CSV table of C-alpha atoms and ligand atoms in Angstrom, one decimal:
chain,number,residue,atom,x,y,z
A,1,MET,CA,92.1,-37.0,11.1
A,2,SER,CA,93.5,-38.4,7.9
A,3,ALA,CA,94.2,-36.0,5.1
A,4,THR,CA,92.2,-36.0,1.8
A,5,ILE,CA,94.6,-36.9,-0.9
A,6,ILE,CA,94.7,-34.4,-3.7
A,7,ASP,CA,94.7,-36.4,-6.9
A,8,GLY,CA,96.8,-34.4,-9.4
A,9,THR,CA,96.4,-37.0,-12.1
A,10,ALA,CA,92.5,-36.8,-12.0
A,11,ILE,CA,92.5,-33.0,-11.7
A,12,GLY,CA,95.0,-32.7,-14.5
A,13,ASN,CA,92.9,-35.1,-16.7
A,14,ARG,CA,89.8,-32.8,-16.2
A,15,ILE,CA,91.9,-29.8,-17.3
A,16,LYS,CA,93.1,-31.7,-20.3
A,17,GLN,CA,89.5,-32.5,-21.3
A,18,GLU,CA,88.7,-28.8,-21.2
A,19,ILE,CA,91.8,-28.0,-23.3
A,20,ALA,CA,90.8,-30.6,-25.9
A,21,ALA,CA,87.4,-29.1,-26.2
A,22,GLN,CA,88.9,-25.6,-26.6
A,23,THR,CA,91.5,-26.7,-29.2
A,24,ALA,CA,88.7,-28.5,-31.2
A,25,ARG,CA,86.6,-25.3,-31.1
A,26,LEU,CA,89.6,-23.3,-32.4
A,27,ALA,CA,90.3,-26.0,-35.1
A,28,SER,CA,86.7,-25.7,-36.3
A,29,GLU,CA,87.5,-22.0,-36.9
A,30,GLY,CA,90.6,-23.0,-38.9
A,31,LYS,CA,92.9,-22.0,-36.0
A,32,ARG,CA,95.7,-24.5,-35.0
A,33,VAL,CA,97.4,-24.5,-31.6
A,34,HIS,CA,101.1,-25.3,-32.3
A,35,LEU,CA,103.9,-25.7,-29.8
A,36,THR,CA,107.5,-25.8,-30.9
A,37,ALA,CA,109.9,-27.1,-28.3
A,38,VAL,CA,113.6,-26.5,-28.8
A,39,ILE,CA,116.3,-28.9,-27.5
A,40,VAL,CA,119.9,-27.9,-27.6
A,41,GLY,CA,122.3,-30.9,-27.5
A,42,SER,CA,119.9,-33.7,-27.3
A,43,THR,CA,120.4,-36.6,-24.8
A,44,PRO,CA,118.4,-39.8,-24.7
A,45,ALA,CA,116.6,-38.6,-21.5
A,46,ALA,CA,115.7,-35.3,-23.0
A,47,GLU,CA,114.3,-37.0,-26.1
A,48,VAL,CA,112.2,-39.4,-24.0
A,49,TYR,CA,110.8,-36.4,-22.1
A,50,ALA,CA,110.2,-34.4,-25.2
A,51,ASN,CA,108.5,-37.4,-26.9
A,52,ARG,CA,106.1,-37.8,-23.9
A,53,GLN,CA,105.4,-34.0,-24.1
A,54,GLY,CA,104.6,-34.4,-27.8
A,55,GLU,CA,102.2,-37.2,-27.0
A,56,ALA,CA,100.5,-35.1,-24.3
A,57,CYS,CA,100.1,-32.3,-26.7
A,58,ARG,CA,98.7,-34.4,-29.6
A,59,ALA,CA,96.2,-36.1,-27.1
A,60,VAL,CA,94.5,-32.7,-26.7
A,61,GLY,CA,94.7,-31.6,-30.3
A,62,ILE,CA,97.8,-29.4,-30.0
A,63,ASP,CA,100.4,-29.7,-32.9
A,64,TYR,CA,103.9,-30.4,-31.6
A,65,THR,CA,107.2,-29.8,-33.3
A,66,LEU,CA,110.5,-30.8,-31.7
A,67,GLN,CA,113.4,-28.8,-33.0
A,68,THR,CA,116.7,-30.4,-32.1
A,69,LEU,CA,119.8,-28.1,-32.4
A,70,PRO,CA,123.5,-29.2,-32.2
A,71,ASP,CA,125.2,-28.8,-28.8
A,72,ASP,CA,127.9,-26.6,-30.3
A,73,ILE,CA,125.4,-24.0,-31.6
A,74,SER,CA,126.5,-20.5,-30.7
A,75,GLN,CA,124.3,-18.3,-28.5
A,76,ARG,CA,123.8,-15.9,-31.4
A,77,GLN,CA,122.6,-18.7,-33.7
A,78,LEU,CA,120.2,-20.0,-31.0
A,79,ARG,CA,118.9,-16.5,-30.5
A,80,ASP,CA,118.3,-16.2,-34.3
A,81,GLU,CA,116.4,-19.6,-34.2
A,82,ILE,CA,114.2,-18.3,-31.4
A,83,ARG,CA,113.6,-15.0,-33.2
A,84,LYS,CA,112.5,-17.0,-36.3
A,85,LEU,CA,110.0,-18.9,-34.3
A,86,ASN,CA,108.8,-15.7,-32.8
A,87,LYS,CA,108.0,-14.4,-36.3
A,88,ASP,CA,106.5,-17.7,-37.6
A,89,LYS,CA,102.8,-17.2,-37.6
A,90,SER,CA,102.1,-20.9,-37.7
A,91,VAL,CA,103.9,-21.3,-34.3
A,92,THR,CA,101.7,-20.2,-31.3
A,93,GLY,CA,103.9,-21.4,-28.5
A,94,ILE,CA,107.6,-21.8,-27.9
A,95,MET,CA,109.6,-23.5,-25.1
A,96,LEU,CA,113.3,-24.1,-24.6
A,97,HIS,CA,114.2,-27.3,-22.9
A,98,ALA,CA,116.6,-27.1,-19.9
A,99,PRO,CA,119.3,-27.9,-19.3
A,100,VAL,CA,121.3,-26.2,-22.1
A,101,PRO,CA,125.0,-26.6,-22.7
A,102,PRO,CA,127.2,-24.5,-20.3
A,103,HIS,CA,128.1,-21.9,-23.0
A,104,ILE,CA,124.5,-20.9,-23.4
A,105,ASP,CA,122.9,-18.5,-21.0
A,106,LEU,CA,119.5,-20.0,-20.4
A,107,ALA,CA,117.9,-16.9,-18.9
A,108,ARG,CA,119.1,-14.7,-21.8
A,109,MET,CA,117.6,-17.1,-24.3
A,110,GLN,CA,114.3,-17.3,-22.3
A,111,PHE,CA,114.2,-13.5,-22.5
A,112,GLU,CA,114.3,-13.9,-26.3
A,113,ILE,CA,111.0,-15.9,-26.4
A,114,ASP,CA,108.1,-13.7,-27.4
A,115,VAL,CA,106.1,-12.9,-24.2
A,116,THR,CA,102.9,-14.1,-25.8
A,117,LYS,CA,104.4,-17.4,-27.0
A,118,ASP,CA,106.2,-18.1,-23.8
A,119,VAL,CA,104.3,-21.2,-22.7
A,120,GLU,CA,106.5,-21.9,-19.7
A,121,GLY,CA,106.0,-18.4,-18.3
A,122,VAL,CA,109.8,-18.0,-18.0
A,123,ASN,CA,110.4,-14.7,-19.8
A,124,PRO,CA,111.1,-12.1,-17.2
A,125,ALA,CA,108.3,-10.0,-18.5
A,126,ASN,CA,105.8,-12.8,-17.7
A,127,ILE,CA,107.2,-13.0,-14.2
A,128,GLY,CA,106.8,-9.2,-14.0
A,129,TYR,CA,103.1,-9.4,-15.0
A,130,VAL,CA,102.7,-11.9,-12.1
A,131,VAL,CA,104.4,-9.3,-9.7
A,132,TYR,CA,102.0,-6.6,-10.9
A,133,GLY,CA,99.0,-9.0,-10.5
A,134,HIS,CA,98.2,-9.1,-14.2
A,135,THR,CA,99.3,-12.6,-14.9
A,136,LEU,CA,99.5,-13.3,-18.7
A,137,ILE,CA,101.2,-16.8,-18.5
A,138,ALA,CA,102.3,-18.1,-15.1
A,139,PRO,CA,105.2,-20.5,-14.7
A,140,CYS,CA,103.8,-24.1,-15.0
A,141,THR,CA,104.7,-25.5,-11.7
A,142,ALA,CA,103.5,-22.5,-9.8
A,143,GLY,CA,100.2,-22.5,-11.7
A,144,ALA,CA,99.9,-26.2,-10.9
A,145,VAL,CA,100.4,-25.6,-7.2
A,146,VAL,CA,97.7,-22.9,-7.1
A,147,GLU,CA,95.2,-25.1,-9.1
A,148,LEU,CA,95.8,-27.9,-6.6
A,149,ILE,CA,95.2,-25.6,-3.7
A,150,HIS,CA,92.0,-24.2,-5.4
A,151,SER,CA,90.8,-27.8,-5.8
A,152,THR,CA,90.4,-28.0,-1.9
A,153,GLY,CA,87.8,-25.2,-2.1
A,154,ILE,CA,89.8,-23.0,0.4
A,155,ASP,CA,89.5,-19.2,0.2
A,156,LEU,CA,93.1,-18.1,0.2
A,157,TYR,CA,92.3,-14.6,1.4
A,158,GLY,CA,94.0,-13.9,4.8
A,159,LYS,CA,95.6,-17.4,5.0
A,160,GLU,CA,99.2,-18.0,6.2
A,161,ALA,CA,101.0,-19.6,3.3
A,162,VAL,CA,104.5,-20.9,3.9
A,163,ILE,CA,106.6,-21.9,1.0
A,164,VAL,CA,109.8,-23.8,1.6
A,165,GLY,CA,112.2,-23.4,-1.3
A,166,ALA,CA,112.7,-20.1,-3.2
A,167,SER,CA,113.8,-21.0,-6.7
A,168,GLU,CA,112.8,-19.0,-9.8
A,169,ILE,CA,110.7,-21.8,-11.3
A,170,ALA,CA,108.9,-22.9,-8.1
A,171,GLY,CA,109.0,-21.1,-4.7
A,172,LYS,CA,109.2,-17.4,-5.8
A,173,PRO,CA,106.4,-17.5,-8.4
A,174,ILE,CA,104.3,-19.6,-6.0
A,175,ALA,CA,104.7,-17.0,-3.3
A,176,LEU,CA,103.7,-14.2,-5.8
A,177,LEU,CA,100.6,-16.0,-7.0
A,178,LEU,CA,99.4,-16.8,-3.5
A,179,LEU,CA,100.1,-13.1,-2.5
A,180,GLY,CA,97.9,-12.1,-5.5
A,181,GLU,CA,95.0,-14.2,-4.0
A,182,GLY,CA,95.2,-12.4,-0.6
A,183,ALA,CA,97.3,-14.9,1.3
A,184,THR,CA,100.2,-13.9,3.5
A,185,PRO,CA,103.2,-15.8,2.0
A,186,THR,CA,106.4,-16.5,3.9
A,187,LEU,CA,109.2,-17.7,1.6
A,188,CYS,CA,111.7,-20.0,3.4
A,189,HIS,CA,115.1,-21.1,1.9
A,190,ILE,CA,118.4,-22.7,2.9
A,191,GLY,CA,119.3,-19.6,5.0
A,192,THR,CA,116.1,-19.6,7.0
A,193,ARG,CA,116.6,-20.0,10.7
A,194,ASP,CA,114.3,-22.3,12.7
A,195,LEU,CA,112.3,-23.5,9.7
A,196,ILE,CA,109.8,-25.3,11.9
A,197,SER,CA,108.7,-22.1,13.6
A,198,HIS,CA,107.6,-20.9,10.1
A,199,THR,CA,106.1,-24.1,8.8
A,200,ARG,CA,104.0,-24.7,11.9
A,201,ARG,CA,102.1,-21.5,11.4
A,202,ALA,CA,101.1,-22.5,7.9
A,203,ASP,CA,97.4,-22.9,6.8
A,204,ILE,CA,99.0,-23.8,3.5
A,205,LEU,CA,102.4,-25.4,3.3
A,206,VAL,CA,104.1,-25.7,-0.1
A,207,VAL,CA,107.5,-27.6,-0.1
A,208,ALA,CA,109.7,-27.2,-3.2
A,209,VAL,CA,113.3,-28.1,-2.1
A,210,GLY,CA,114.5,-31.4,-3.5
A,211,LYS,CA,115.4,-33.1,-0.2
A,212,PRO,CA,113.5,-36.3,0.5
A,213,GLY,CA,111.6,-36.3,3.8
A,214,LEU,CA,112.6,-32.8,4.8
A,215,ILE,CA,109.2,-32.1,6.2
A,216,GLY,CA,107.9,-34.4,8.9
A,217,ALA,CA,104.9,-34.4,11.3
A,218,ALA,CA,106.4,-31.8,13.7
A,219,HIS,CA,106.6,-29.2,10.8
A,220,VAL,CA,102.9,-29.3,10.1
A,221,ARG,CA,100.0,-27.5,11.8
A,222,ALA,CA,96.9,-29.6,12.3
A,223,GLY,CA,94.5,-29.2,9.4
A,224,ALA,CA,97.0,-27.6,7.0
A,225,ILE,CA,96.9,-28.1,3.3
A,226,VAL,CA,100.3,-29.6,2.3
A,227,ILE,CA,101.5,-29.4,-1.3
A,228,ASP,CA,104.7,-31.4,-2.0
A,229,VAL,CA,106.5,-30.2,-5.2
A,230,GLY,CA,109.7,-32.3,-4.6
A,231,ILE,CA,110.6,-35.1,-6.9
A,232,ASN,CA,113.5,-37.2,-5.6
A,233,ARG,CA,114.7,-40.6,-6.7
A,234,VAL,CA,115.8,-42.6,-3.6
A,235,LYS,CA,117.4,-46.1,-3.3
A,236,GLN,CA,115.5,-48.6,-1.2
A,237,PRO,CA,117.0,-51.3,1.0
A,238,ASP,CA,116.4,-53.9,-1.6
A,239,GLY,CA,118.4,-52.0,-4.2
A,240,THR,CA,115.5,-50.7,-6.3
A,241,SER,CA,114.7,-47.0,-6.4
A,242,LYS,CA,111.5,-45.1,-6.1
A,243,THR,CA,110.3,-41.5,-6.4
A,244,VAL,CA,109.4,-39.6,-3.3
A,245,GLY,CA,108.7,-36.0,-2.4
A,246,ASP,CA,110.1,-33.7,0.2
A,247,VAL,CA,107.3,-34.5,2.7
A,248,GLN,CA,107.2,-37.6,4.9
A,249,PHE,CA,103.8,-38.7,3.5
A,250,ASP,CA,102.9,-41.3,6.1
A,251,ALA,CA,103.8,-39.1,9.0
A,252,VAL,CA,102.0,-36.0,7.7
A,253,GLN,CA,98.8,-37.6,6.4
A,254,PRO,CA,97.2,-38.0,9.9
A,255,ILE,CA,97.8,-34.2,10.6
A,256,ALA,CA,97.1,-32.4,7.4
A,257,SER,CA,93.6,-31.7,6.0
A,258,HIS,CA,94.8,-32.2,2.4
A,259,LEU,CA,98.0,-33.6,1.0
A,260,THR,CA,99.5,-34.2,-2.5
A,261,PRO,CA,101.1,-37.6,-3.2
A,262,VAL,CA,104.4,-38.0,-5.0
A,263,PRO,CA,104.1,-39.2,-7.7
A,264,GLY,CA,100.6,-38.3,-8.7
A,265,GLY,CA,100.3,-34.8,-7.3
A,266,VAL,CA,102.1,-31.7,-8.6
A,267,GLY,CA,103.9,-33.6,-11.4
A,268,PRO,CA,100.9,-34.5,-13.6
A,269,MET,CA,99.3,-31.1,-12.9
A,270,THR,CA,102.5,-29.3,-14.2
A,271,VAL,CA,102.1,-31.2,-17.5
A,272,ALA,CA,98.4,-30.1,-17.6
A,273,MET,CA,99.4,-26.5,-16.9
A,274,LEU,CA,101.9,-26.5,-19.7
A,275,LEU,CA,99.1,-27.5,-22.1
A,276,LYS,CA,96.8,-24.9,-20.5
A,277,ASN,CA,99.5,-22.3,-21.0
A,278,THR,CA,100.0,-23.4,-24.6
A,279,LEU,CA,96.3,-22.9,-25.2
A,280,ARG,CA,96.3,-19.5,-23.5
A,281,ALA,CA,99.3,-18.4,-25.6
A,282,ALA,CA,97.5,-19.6,-28.8
A,283,GLU,CA,94.4,-17.6,-27.8
A,284,ILE,CA,96.5,-14.5,-27.4
A,285,VAL,CA,98.6,-15.1,-30.5
A,286,LEU,CA,95.5,-16.0,-32.7
A,287,GLY,CA,93.7,-12.9,-31.3
A,288,LYS,CA,90.9,-14.7,-29.5
B,301,LIG,P1,116.4,-25.5,-6.5
B,301,LIG,O1,117.6,-26.4,-6.2
B,301,LIG,O2,116.5,-24.6,-7.7
B,301,LIG,O3,115.9,-24.7,-5.3
B,301,LIG,C1,115.8,-25.3,-4.0
B,301,LIG,C2,115.4,-24.3,-3.0
B,301,LIG,O4,115.3,-25.0,-1.7
B,301,LIG,C3,116.4,-23.2,-2.8
B,301,LIG,O5,115.6,-22.0,-2.7
B,301,LIG,C4,117.1,-23.5,-1.5
B,301,LIG,O6,117.5,-22.3,-0.7
B,301,LIG,C5,116.0,-24.2,-0.7
B,301,LIG,N1,116.5,-25.2,0.3
B,301,LIG,C6,117.5,-26.1,0.1
B,301,LIG,N2,117.6,-26.8,1.3
B,301,LIG,C7,116.8,-26.3,2.2
B,301,LIG,C8,116.5,-26.5,3.5
B,301,LIG,N3,117.1,-27.5,4.2
B,301,LIG,N4,115.5,-25.8,4.1
B,301,LIG,C9,114.8,-24.9,3.5
B,301,LIG,N5,115.1,-24.5,2.2
B,301,LIG,C10,116.0,-25.2,1.5
B,301,LIG,O7,115.2,-26.6,-6.8
B,301,LIG,P2,113.9,-26.5,-7.7
B,301,LIG,O8,114.3,-26.5,-9.1
B,301,LIG,O9,113.0,-25.4,-7.2
B,301,LIG,O10,113.2,-27.9,-7.4
B,301,LIG,C11,112.9,-28.2,-6.1
B,301,LIG,C12,112.2,-29.6,-6.1
B,301,LIG,O11,111.0,-29.5,-6.8
B,301,LIG,C13,113.1,-30.7,-6.8
B,301,LIG,O12,112.8,-31.9,-6.1
B,301,LIG,C14,112.5,-30.7,-8.2
B,301,LIG,O13,112.7,-32.0,-8.8
B,301,LIG,C15,111.1,-30.5,-7.9
B,301,LIG,N6,110.3,-29.9,-9.0
B,301,LIG,C16,109.1,-30.5,-9.3
B,301,LIG,C17,108.4,-30.0,-10.4
B,301,LIG,C18,107.1,-30.7,-10.7
B,301,LIG,O14,106.6,-30.4,-11.8
B,301,LIG,N7,106.5,-31.4,-9.8
B,301,LIG,C19,108.8,-28.9,-11.1
B,301,LIG,C20,110.0,-28.2,-10.7
B,301,LIG,C21,110.7,-28.7,-9.6
């Protein structure tokens, strides 16, 4: 067997087309979808990332404003800026770029973002809605993983889903979303004993750790769906570097039924999910 490659770029592009059609429909009713992204203490890398995000938004008809704030801004001033955006009727979505300077408590600031404008799904209230099974806006990466699993056509009900990595932005919300679809999630982390005994039981194996090649052939059950969230830059023998995931792609491909590549899997889908969340937030804010 050779796994079917799940093409996150192609699936993400289809989602973007749907979003473009929806934003055009809203625009024809005089309703603009408008994301404001806040960067505190800009770095060249953050600017490049934000500019790419702006291009992705504009390509689907979403207005994008980048608000750059000085790195010595106080937490109170930042909170006030976020509250201003919460009240601004022309702004339908807000996100705060990470990382923030050490004197800023990122989680506290995310808590300030209006729940309905929280396009990254990072406000604890949005995580709470996921827990209660009434998802309003799901964290982007978790939503991307679920969409990629859906693309295989599998019915998640009753399936063993093993998630390796238990962070707030990836593993934990992924486990909750899969639980909500009737799967039986097992959440593994650095303290998990005998990792392989868990991963080998998985019908669906999601890996979100940040360790290149952590998961090899011996970890994977025959026919499993394997979703690789990891993004790692590794040096090659010739001195160049390349991006790889947490899964040993070549070793796992003959065993899995479906497998995401890195790059080209979860990454582009996460961008598409941010746009989808931005549209969803706008529909809520604009009362559609
Ligand atoms: P994190 O460092 O916050 O969390 C890592 C998790 O892995 C922790 O729960 C830790 O306990 C667990 N872990 C570490 N070593 C382990 C081991 N040997 N066995 C089992 N569990 C282990 O990382 P994160 O922010 O969740 O990111 C994880 C990876 O996913 C990174 O490579 C990151 O770049 C990538 N990522 C990709 C996207 C995307 O859009 N594709 C989005 C977010 C994160």
